[in-house]
Every structure is written in C-alpha cells, then in structure tokens.
CSV table of C-alpha atoms and ligand atoms in Angstrom, one decimal:
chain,number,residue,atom,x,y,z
E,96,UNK,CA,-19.9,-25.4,9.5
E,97,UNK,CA,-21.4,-22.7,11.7
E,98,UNK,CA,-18.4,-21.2,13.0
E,99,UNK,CA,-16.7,-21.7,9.0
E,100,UNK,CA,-20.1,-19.3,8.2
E,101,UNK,CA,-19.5,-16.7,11.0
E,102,UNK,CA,-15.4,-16.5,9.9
E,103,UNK,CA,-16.4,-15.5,6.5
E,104,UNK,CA,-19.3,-13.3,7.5
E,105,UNK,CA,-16.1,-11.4,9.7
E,106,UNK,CA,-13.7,-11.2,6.7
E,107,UNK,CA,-16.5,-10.2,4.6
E,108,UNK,CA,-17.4,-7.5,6.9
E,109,UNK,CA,-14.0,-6.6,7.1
E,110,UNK,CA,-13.3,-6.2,3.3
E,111,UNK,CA,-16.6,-4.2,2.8
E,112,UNK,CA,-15.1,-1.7,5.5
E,113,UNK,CA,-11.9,-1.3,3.6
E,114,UNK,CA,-13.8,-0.9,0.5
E,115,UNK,CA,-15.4,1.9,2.0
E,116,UNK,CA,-12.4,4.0,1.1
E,117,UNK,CA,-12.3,5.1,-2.3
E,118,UNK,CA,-8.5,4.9,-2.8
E,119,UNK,CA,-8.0,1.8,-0.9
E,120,UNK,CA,-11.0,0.2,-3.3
E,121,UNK,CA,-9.4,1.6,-6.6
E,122,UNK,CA,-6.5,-0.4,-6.2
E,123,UNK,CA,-7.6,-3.8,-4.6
E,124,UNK,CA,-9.7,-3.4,-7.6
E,125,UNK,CA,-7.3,-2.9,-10.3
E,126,UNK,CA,-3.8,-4.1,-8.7
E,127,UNK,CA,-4.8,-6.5,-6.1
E,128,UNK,CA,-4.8,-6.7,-2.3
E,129,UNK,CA,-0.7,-7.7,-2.5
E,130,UNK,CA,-0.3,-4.6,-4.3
E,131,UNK,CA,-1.9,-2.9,-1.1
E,132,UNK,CA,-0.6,-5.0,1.4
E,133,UNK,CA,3.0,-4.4,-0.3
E,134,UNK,CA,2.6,-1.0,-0.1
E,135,UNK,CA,1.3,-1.1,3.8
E,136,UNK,CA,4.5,-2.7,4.3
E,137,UNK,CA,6.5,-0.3,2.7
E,138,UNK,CA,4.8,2.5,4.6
E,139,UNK,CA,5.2,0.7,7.5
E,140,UNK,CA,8.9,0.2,7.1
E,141,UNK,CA,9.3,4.0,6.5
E,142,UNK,CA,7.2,4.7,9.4
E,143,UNK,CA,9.1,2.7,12.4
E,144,UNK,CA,12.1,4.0,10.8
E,145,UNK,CA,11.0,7.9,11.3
E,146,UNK,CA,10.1,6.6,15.2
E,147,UNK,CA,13.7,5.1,15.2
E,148,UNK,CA,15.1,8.3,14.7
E,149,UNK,CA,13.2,10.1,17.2
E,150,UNK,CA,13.5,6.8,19.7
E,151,UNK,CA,17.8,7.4,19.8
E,152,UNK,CA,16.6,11.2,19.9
E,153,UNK,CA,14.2,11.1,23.3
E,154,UNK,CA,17.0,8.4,24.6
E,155,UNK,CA,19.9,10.6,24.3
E,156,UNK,CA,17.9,13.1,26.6
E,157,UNK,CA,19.0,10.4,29.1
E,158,UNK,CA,22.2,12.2,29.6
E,159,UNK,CA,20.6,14.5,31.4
E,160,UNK,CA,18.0,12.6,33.4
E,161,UNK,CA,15.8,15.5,34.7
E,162,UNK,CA,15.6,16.6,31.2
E,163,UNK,CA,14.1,13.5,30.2
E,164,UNK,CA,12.2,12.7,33.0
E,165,UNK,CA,10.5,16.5,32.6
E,166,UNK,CA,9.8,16.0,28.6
E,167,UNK,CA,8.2,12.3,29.9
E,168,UNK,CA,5.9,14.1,32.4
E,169,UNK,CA,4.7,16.5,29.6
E,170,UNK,CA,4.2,13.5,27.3
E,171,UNK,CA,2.3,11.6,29.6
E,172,UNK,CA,-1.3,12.5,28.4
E,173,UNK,CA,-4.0,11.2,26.7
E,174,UNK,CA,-3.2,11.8,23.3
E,175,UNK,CA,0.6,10.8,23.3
E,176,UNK,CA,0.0,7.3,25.3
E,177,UNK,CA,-2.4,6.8,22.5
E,178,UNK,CA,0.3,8.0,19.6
E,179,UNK,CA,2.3,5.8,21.4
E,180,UNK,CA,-0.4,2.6,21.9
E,181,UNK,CA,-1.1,3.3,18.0
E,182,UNK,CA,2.6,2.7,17.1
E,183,UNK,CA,1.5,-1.0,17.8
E,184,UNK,CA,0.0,-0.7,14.4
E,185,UNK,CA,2.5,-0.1,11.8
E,186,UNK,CA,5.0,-2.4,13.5
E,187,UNK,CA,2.7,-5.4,14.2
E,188,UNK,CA,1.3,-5.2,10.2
E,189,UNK,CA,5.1,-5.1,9.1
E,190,UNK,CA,6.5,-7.7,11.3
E,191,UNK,CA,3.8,-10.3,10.7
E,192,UNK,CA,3.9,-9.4,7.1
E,193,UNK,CA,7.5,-9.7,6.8
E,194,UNK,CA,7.5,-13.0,8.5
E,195,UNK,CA,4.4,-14.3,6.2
E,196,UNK,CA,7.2,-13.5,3.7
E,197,UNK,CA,10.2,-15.1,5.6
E,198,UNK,CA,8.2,-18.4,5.3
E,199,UNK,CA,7.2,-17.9,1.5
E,200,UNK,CA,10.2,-17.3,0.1
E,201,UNK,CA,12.2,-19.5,3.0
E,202,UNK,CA,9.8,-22.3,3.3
E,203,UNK,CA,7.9,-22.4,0.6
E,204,UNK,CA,4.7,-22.1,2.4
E,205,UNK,CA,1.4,-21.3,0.4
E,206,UNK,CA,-1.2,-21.9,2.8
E,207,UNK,CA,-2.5,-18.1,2.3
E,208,UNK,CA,-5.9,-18.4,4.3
E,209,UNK,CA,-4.5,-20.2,7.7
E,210,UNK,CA,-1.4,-18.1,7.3
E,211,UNK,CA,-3.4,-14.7,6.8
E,212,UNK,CA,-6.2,-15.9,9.9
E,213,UNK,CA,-3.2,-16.6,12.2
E,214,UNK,CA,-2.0,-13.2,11.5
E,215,UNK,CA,-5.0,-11.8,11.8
E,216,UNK,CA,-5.7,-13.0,15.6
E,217,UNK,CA,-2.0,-13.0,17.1
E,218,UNK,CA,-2.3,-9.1,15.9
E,219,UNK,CA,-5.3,-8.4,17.3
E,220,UNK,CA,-4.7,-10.9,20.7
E,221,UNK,CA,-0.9,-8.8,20.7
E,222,UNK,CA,-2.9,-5.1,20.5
E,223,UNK,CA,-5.2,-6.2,23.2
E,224,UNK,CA,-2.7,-7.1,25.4
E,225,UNK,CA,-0.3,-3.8,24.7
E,226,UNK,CA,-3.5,-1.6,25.1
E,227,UNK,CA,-4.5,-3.3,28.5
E,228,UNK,CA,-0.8,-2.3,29.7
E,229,UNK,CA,-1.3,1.4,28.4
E,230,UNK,CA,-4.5,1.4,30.7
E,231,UNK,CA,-3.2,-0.6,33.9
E,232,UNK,CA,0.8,0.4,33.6
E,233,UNK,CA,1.6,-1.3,36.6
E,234,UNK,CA,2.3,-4.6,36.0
E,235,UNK,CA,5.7,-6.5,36.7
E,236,UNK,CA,7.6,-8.6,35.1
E,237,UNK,CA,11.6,-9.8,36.2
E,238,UNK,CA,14.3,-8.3,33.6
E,239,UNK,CA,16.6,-11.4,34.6
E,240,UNK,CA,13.1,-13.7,32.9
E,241,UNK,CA,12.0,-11.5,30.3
E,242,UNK,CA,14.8,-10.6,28.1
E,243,UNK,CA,17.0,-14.0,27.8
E,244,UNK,CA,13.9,-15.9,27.4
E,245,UNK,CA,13.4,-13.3,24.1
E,246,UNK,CA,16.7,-13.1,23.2
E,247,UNK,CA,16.9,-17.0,22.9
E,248,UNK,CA,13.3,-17.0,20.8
E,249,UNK,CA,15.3,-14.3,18.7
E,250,UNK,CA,18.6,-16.0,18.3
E,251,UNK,CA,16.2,-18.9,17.5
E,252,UNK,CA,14.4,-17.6,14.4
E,253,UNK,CA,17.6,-16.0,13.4
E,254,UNK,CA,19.1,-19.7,13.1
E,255,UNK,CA,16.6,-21.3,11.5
E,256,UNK,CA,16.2,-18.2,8.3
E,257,UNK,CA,20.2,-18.6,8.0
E,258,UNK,CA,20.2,-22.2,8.0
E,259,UNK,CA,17.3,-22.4,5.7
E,260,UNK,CA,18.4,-19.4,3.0
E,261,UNK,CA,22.3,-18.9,3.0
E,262,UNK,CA,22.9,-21.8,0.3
E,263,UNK,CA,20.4,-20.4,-1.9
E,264,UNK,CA,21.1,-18.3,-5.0
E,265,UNK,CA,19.9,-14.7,-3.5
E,266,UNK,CA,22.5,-11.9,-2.9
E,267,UNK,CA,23.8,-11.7,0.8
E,268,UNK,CA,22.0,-8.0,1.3
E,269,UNK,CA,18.6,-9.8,0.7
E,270,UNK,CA,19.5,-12.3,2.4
E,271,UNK,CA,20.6,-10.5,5.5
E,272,UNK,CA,17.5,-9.0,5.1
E,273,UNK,CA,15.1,-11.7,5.9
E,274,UNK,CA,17.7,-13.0,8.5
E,275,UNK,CA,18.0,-9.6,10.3
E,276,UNK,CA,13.9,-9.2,10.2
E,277,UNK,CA,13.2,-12.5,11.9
E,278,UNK,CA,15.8,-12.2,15.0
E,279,UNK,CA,13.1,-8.7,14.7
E,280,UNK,CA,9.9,-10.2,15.3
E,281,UNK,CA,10.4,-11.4,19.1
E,282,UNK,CA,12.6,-8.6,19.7
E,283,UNK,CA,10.5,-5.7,18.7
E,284,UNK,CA,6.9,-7.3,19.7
E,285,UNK,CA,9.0,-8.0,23.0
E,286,UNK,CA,10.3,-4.7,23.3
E,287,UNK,CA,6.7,-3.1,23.0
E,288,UNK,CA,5.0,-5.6,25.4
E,289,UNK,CA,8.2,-5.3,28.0
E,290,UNK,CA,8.2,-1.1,27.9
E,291,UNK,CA,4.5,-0.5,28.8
E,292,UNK,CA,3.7,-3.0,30.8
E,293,UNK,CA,4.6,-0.7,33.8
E,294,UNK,CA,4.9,3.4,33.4
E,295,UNK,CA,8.3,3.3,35.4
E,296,UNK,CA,10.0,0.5,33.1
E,297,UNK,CA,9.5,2.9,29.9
E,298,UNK,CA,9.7,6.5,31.2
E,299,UNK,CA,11.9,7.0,34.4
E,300,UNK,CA,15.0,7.6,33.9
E,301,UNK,CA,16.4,5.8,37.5
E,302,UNK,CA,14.7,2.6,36.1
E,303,UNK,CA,15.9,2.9,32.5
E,304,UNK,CA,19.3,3.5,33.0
E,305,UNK,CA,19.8,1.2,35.8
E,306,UNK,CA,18.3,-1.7,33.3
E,307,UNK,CA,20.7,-0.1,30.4
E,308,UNK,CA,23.9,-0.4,32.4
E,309,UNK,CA,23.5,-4.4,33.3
E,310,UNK,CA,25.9,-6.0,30.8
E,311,UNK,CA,23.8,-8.4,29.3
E,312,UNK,CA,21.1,-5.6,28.4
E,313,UNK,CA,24.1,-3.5,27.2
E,314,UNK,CA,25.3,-6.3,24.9
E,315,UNK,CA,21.5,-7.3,23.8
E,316,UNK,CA,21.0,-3.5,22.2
E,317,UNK,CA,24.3,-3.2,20.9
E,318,UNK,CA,23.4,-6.5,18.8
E,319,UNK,CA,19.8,-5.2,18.2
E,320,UNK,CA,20.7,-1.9,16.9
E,321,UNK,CA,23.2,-2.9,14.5
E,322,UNK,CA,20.8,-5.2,12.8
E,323,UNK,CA,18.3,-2.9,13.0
E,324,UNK,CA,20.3,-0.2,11.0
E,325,UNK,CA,21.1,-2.3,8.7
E,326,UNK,CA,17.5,-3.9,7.9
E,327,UNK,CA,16.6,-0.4,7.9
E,328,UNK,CA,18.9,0.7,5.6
E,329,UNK,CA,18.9,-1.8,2.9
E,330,UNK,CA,14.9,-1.2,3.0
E,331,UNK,CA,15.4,2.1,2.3
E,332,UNK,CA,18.1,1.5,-0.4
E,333,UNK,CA,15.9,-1.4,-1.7
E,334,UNK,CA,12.8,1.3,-2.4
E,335,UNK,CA,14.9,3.7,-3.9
E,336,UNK,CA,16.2,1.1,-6.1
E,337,UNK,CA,12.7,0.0,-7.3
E,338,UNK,CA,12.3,3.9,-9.1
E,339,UNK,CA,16.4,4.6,-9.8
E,340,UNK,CA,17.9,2.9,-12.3
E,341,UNK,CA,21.4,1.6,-11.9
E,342,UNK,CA,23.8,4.2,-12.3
E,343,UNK,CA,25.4,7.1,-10.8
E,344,UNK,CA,22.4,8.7,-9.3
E,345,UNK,CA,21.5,5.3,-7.4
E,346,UNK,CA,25.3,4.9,-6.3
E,347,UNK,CA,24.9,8.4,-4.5
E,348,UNK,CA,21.6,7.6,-2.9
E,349,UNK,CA,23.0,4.0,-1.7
E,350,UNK,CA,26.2,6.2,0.1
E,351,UNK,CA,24.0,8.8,1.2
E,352,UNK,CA,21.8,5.9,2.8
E,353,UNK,CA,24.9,4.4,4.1
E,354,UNK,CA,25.8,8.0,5.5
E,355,UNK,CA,22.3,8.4,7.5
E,356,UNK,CA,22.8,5.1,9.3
E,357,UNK,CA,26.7,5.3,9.9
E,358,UNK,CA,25.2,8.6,12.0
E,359,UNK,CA,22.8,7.0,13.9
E,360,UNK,CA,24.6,4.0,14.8
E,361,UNK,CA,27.1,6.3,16.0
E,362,UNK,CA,24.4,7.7,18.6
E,363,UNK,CA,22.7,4.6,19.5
E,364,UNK,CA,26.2,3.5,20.1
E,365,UNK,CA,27.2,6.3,22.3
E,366,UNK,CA,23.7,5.9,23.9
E,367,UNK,CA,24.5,2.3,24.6
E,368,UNK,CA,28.0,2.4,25.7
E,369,UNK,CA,27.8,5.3,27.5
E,370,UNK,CA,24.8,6.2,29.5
K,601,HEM,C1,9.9,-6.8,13.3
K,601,HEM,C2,10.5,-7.5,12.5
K,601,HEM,C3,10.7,-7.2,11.0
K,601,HEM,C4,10.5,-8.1,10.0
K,601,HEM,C5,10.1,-9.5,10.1
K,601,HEM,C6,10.8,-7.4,8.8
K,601,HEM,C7,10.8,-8.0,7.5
K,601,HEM,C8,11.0,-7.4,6.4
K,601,HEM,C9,11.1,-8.0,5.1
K,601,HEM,C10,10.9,-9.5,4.8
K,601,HEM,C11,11.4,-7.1,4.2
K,601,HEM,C12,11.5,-7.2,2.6
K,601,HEM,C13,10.2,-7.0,1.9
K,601,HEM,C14,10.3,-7.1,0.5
K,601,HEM,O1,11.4,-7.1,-0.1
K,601,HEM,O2,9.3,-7.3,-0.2
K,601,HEM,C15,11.4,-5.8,4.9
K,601,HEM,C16,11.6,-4.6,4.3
K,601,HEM,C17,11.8,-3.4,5.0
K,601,HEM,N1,11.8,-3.2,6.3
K,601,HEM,FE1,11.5,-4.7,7.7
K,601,HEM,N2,11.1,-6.1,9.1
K,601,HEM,C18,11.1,-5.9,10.4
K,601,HEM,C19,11.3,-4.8,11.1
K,601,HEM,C20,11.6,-3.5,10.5
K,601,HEM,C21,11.9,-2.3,11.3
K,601,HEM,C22,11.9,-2.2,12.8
K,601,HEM,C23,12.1,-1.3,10.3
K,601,HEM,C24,12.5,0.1,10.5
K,601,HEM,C25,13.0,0.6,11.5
K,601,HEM,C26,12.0,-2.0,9.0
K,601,HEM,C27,12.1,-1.3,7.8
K,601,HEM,C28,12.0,-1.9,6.6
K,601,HEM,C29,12.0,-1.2,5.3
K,601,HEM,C30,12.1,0.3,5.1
K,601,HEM,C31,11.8,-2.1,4.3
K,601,HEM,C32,11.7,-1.9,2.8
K,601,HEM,C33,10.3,-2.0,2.4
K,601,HEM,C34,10.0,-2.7,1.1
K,601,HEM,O3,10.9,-2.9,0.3
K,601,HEM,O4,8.8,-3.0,0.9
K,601,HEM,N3,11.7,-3.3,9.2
K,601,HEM,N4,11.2,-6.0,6.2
C-alpha cells in the first residue's frame, strides 16, 4: 500500500514536470498523451536516422585510420561524450515504444500501467548503466560472448513477431516493419552498451577494424544494416504518407526514399565488405 502511494506520488511528479511546458501541456490536454508519445516516436525515428547517416559517414573515415583516429581525439571532450551519452535518449524511448507496440498490435496485450512502469525502469536501469561506461570507459567484455549471445536474443524476437504476425491480414511492408524493429531492440541497446563500455572498443581504429574484419561480425552488420535501411525507410515513407495523398506526388517521394537508402546501403556495404 505504501510503496503503491510512493509510485504514484513519482508519476505524479513526473507528469506535473512535463506539464511545466506549455506546448507539451497544450496537447496532452487537448489530444492526449498517445498523441505525444506518437509524435516522440516519430521524432525519434527521424532523429537516429540523421545519426545513421553521419554513423556510415565517421565509419568510412576508417579508410584512412589516422584520419579517424585524429577526428576521434578532437571529439573526445566533454560535450561530445555527452552528445553522444544523450543519443541514449531518442533510441531507448523509440525502441521500447516500438516494442510496447510490437506486443499490442502482435499480442494483444493491454496491460498499459505494468507495461508503461516496465518501460519506465529498464530505460532508466539501461541509461544508468550506458552513463556509468561514459564515465569509467574501461571496462571489458569478450567479442566471442557478447555478440552471439545478442545476435541469438535478436534472431529470437525476430522469430517470435514473424511467427505471430505473417498470417494476419496487414501488408508485408508493415509487417516487415514490426519484424525488422524487434530483431532492433537487442541489437541496437546492445550495440550502445558494447561501444562505450571501453574508449578503445568505440574509437580506435586498430580495435575497430580488427573486430570488423572477423567473419562473423562482418556477416552480423551486413544483416543489421539491411534491416535497418529498410525499417528506416518504410518509416520515412510511412510519415510522408500520413500528409500526401496517393498519387503521383507520393509515388516520387516513395522512389526518392528508395533512392536515399539504395545510397547508403551502398556505403555501409562498402564499409562492411571492405574495410
Ligand atoms: C530499436 C528497435 C526499433 C524498434 C522496436 C522500432 C519499432 C518501430 C515501430 C513499431 C514503428 C511503427 C510505428 C507506427 O507505425 O506507429 C517504427 C517506425 C519508425 N521507425 Fe523504428 N524501431 C526501431 C529502430 C529504429 C531505428 C534505428 C530507426 C532509424 C534509424 C527507426 C526509424 C523509424 C521511423 C522513421 C519510423 C516511422 C515513425 C512513425 O511512423 O511514427 N526505427 N519503429
């Protein structure tokens, strides 16, 4: 009963800070908090897709490792470890948000509060963790461990949505969608976790490449990216389509999407294949 009291006394305190911002109080006012959280997810979306770009950008300085290790040097100060730390943000709210959504639509799940509470403290537990490796960047932990043990959780998830959705009446692309974002979740909060747990593993360019060139890893990103472009792209194409009717206008966008991503699947591929 006491600790029921103190959990609402936390959300309520937590609401009443949000509400503290005109614009964000407008609309859970008049549209609702899924109108908000729906846009944070959006944003979000948009967001990790303008830090994909410059991700295959900062990699492909790789070709010329004293190039890259120089730019990592200059970026290794306060304010772009915490640019970087604060990345943790917009991918943990549209990861756990898009799986809260996976097991809606998938599983039919309506249990909002223990759903939205679980959310709440894996994302704060997860930023914890990522900002105690920003600060200590020296812990270690075996590539040979970490990555099959996430690939399998990935290849998991990815299983279970396909199993559960591909006999129901939704168009492949959506469905594609929620199948692509959950192999996502263990790969990307993963990814973070594995990166900048030491300084070396995420910015050196001996210890990068070395890791890049075993098979396995090769094979891992080759799968990542290309479900990554594509859950990219359809999220893009799926916004446009909310404001552009059908027609010739949207046809253009959807190739000119289509365009964008062919490109930088062709560089991530390079990157991948041969670095
Ligand atoms: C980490 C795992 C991820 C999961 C579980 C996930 C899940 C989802 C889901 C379920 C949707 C559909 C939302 C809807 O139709 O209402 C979606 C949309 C989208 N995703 Fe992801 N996603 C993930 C990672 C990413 C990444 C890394 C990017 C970008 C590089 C991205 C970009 C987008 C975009 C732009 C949309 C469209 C936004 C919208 O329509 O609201 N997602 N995601």
């Amino acid at each position: 009963m006491e600790k029921a009291l103190r959990t609402a006394k936390i959300e309520s305190y937590i609401i009443s800070l949000v509400e503290k911002f005109p614009i964000l109080s407008y609309y859970t006012t008049s549209r609702g908090w899924s109108f908000l959280i729906s846009w944070g997810h959006r944003l979000a979306g948009l967001t990790l897709i303008g830090y994909m770009f410059a991700h295959i950008y900062t990699l492909s300085l790789l070709f010329t490792p004293a190039t890259f290790d120089a730019d990592m040097k200059l970026l290794h100060n306060f304010v772009f470890s915490f640019l970087e730390w604060a990345l943790v943000v917009p991918l943990l709210f549209h990861s756990l948000n898009g799986g809260r959504l996976i097991l809606y639509e998938l599983f039919h799940m309506r249990e909002d509060e223990i759903v939205m509470r679980s959310m709440i403290i894996i994302g704060l537990v997860y930023i914890l963790i990522v900002g105690f490796f920003f600060v200590e960047e020296s812990q270690q932990i075996s590539v040979a461990l970490f990555w099959p043990i996430t690939v399998a959780i990935s290849l998991i998830a990815f299983f279970i949505v396909l199993n559960k959705i591909w006999r129901t009446g939704n168009s492949i692309l959506w469905k594609l969608q929620r199948i692509t974002g959950a192999f996502m979740i263990p790969m990307l909060l993963g990814h973070m976790l594995f990166m900048h747990m030491n300084y070396l593993t995420g910015h050196d360019s001996g210890t990068i490449l070395l890791r890049m060139q075993n098979p396995f890893i090769r094979g891992m990103d080759l799968v990542f990216i290309t479900l990554l472009l594509f859950h990219a792209g359809y999220g893009v194409f799926s916004i446009v389509a909310d404001y552009i009717k059908p027609g010739p206008i949207l046809r253009s966008l959807a190739v000119l999407v289509i365009i964008v991503m062919a490109i930088s699947a062709f560089f991530g591929i390079r990157l991948i294949v041969a670095l």
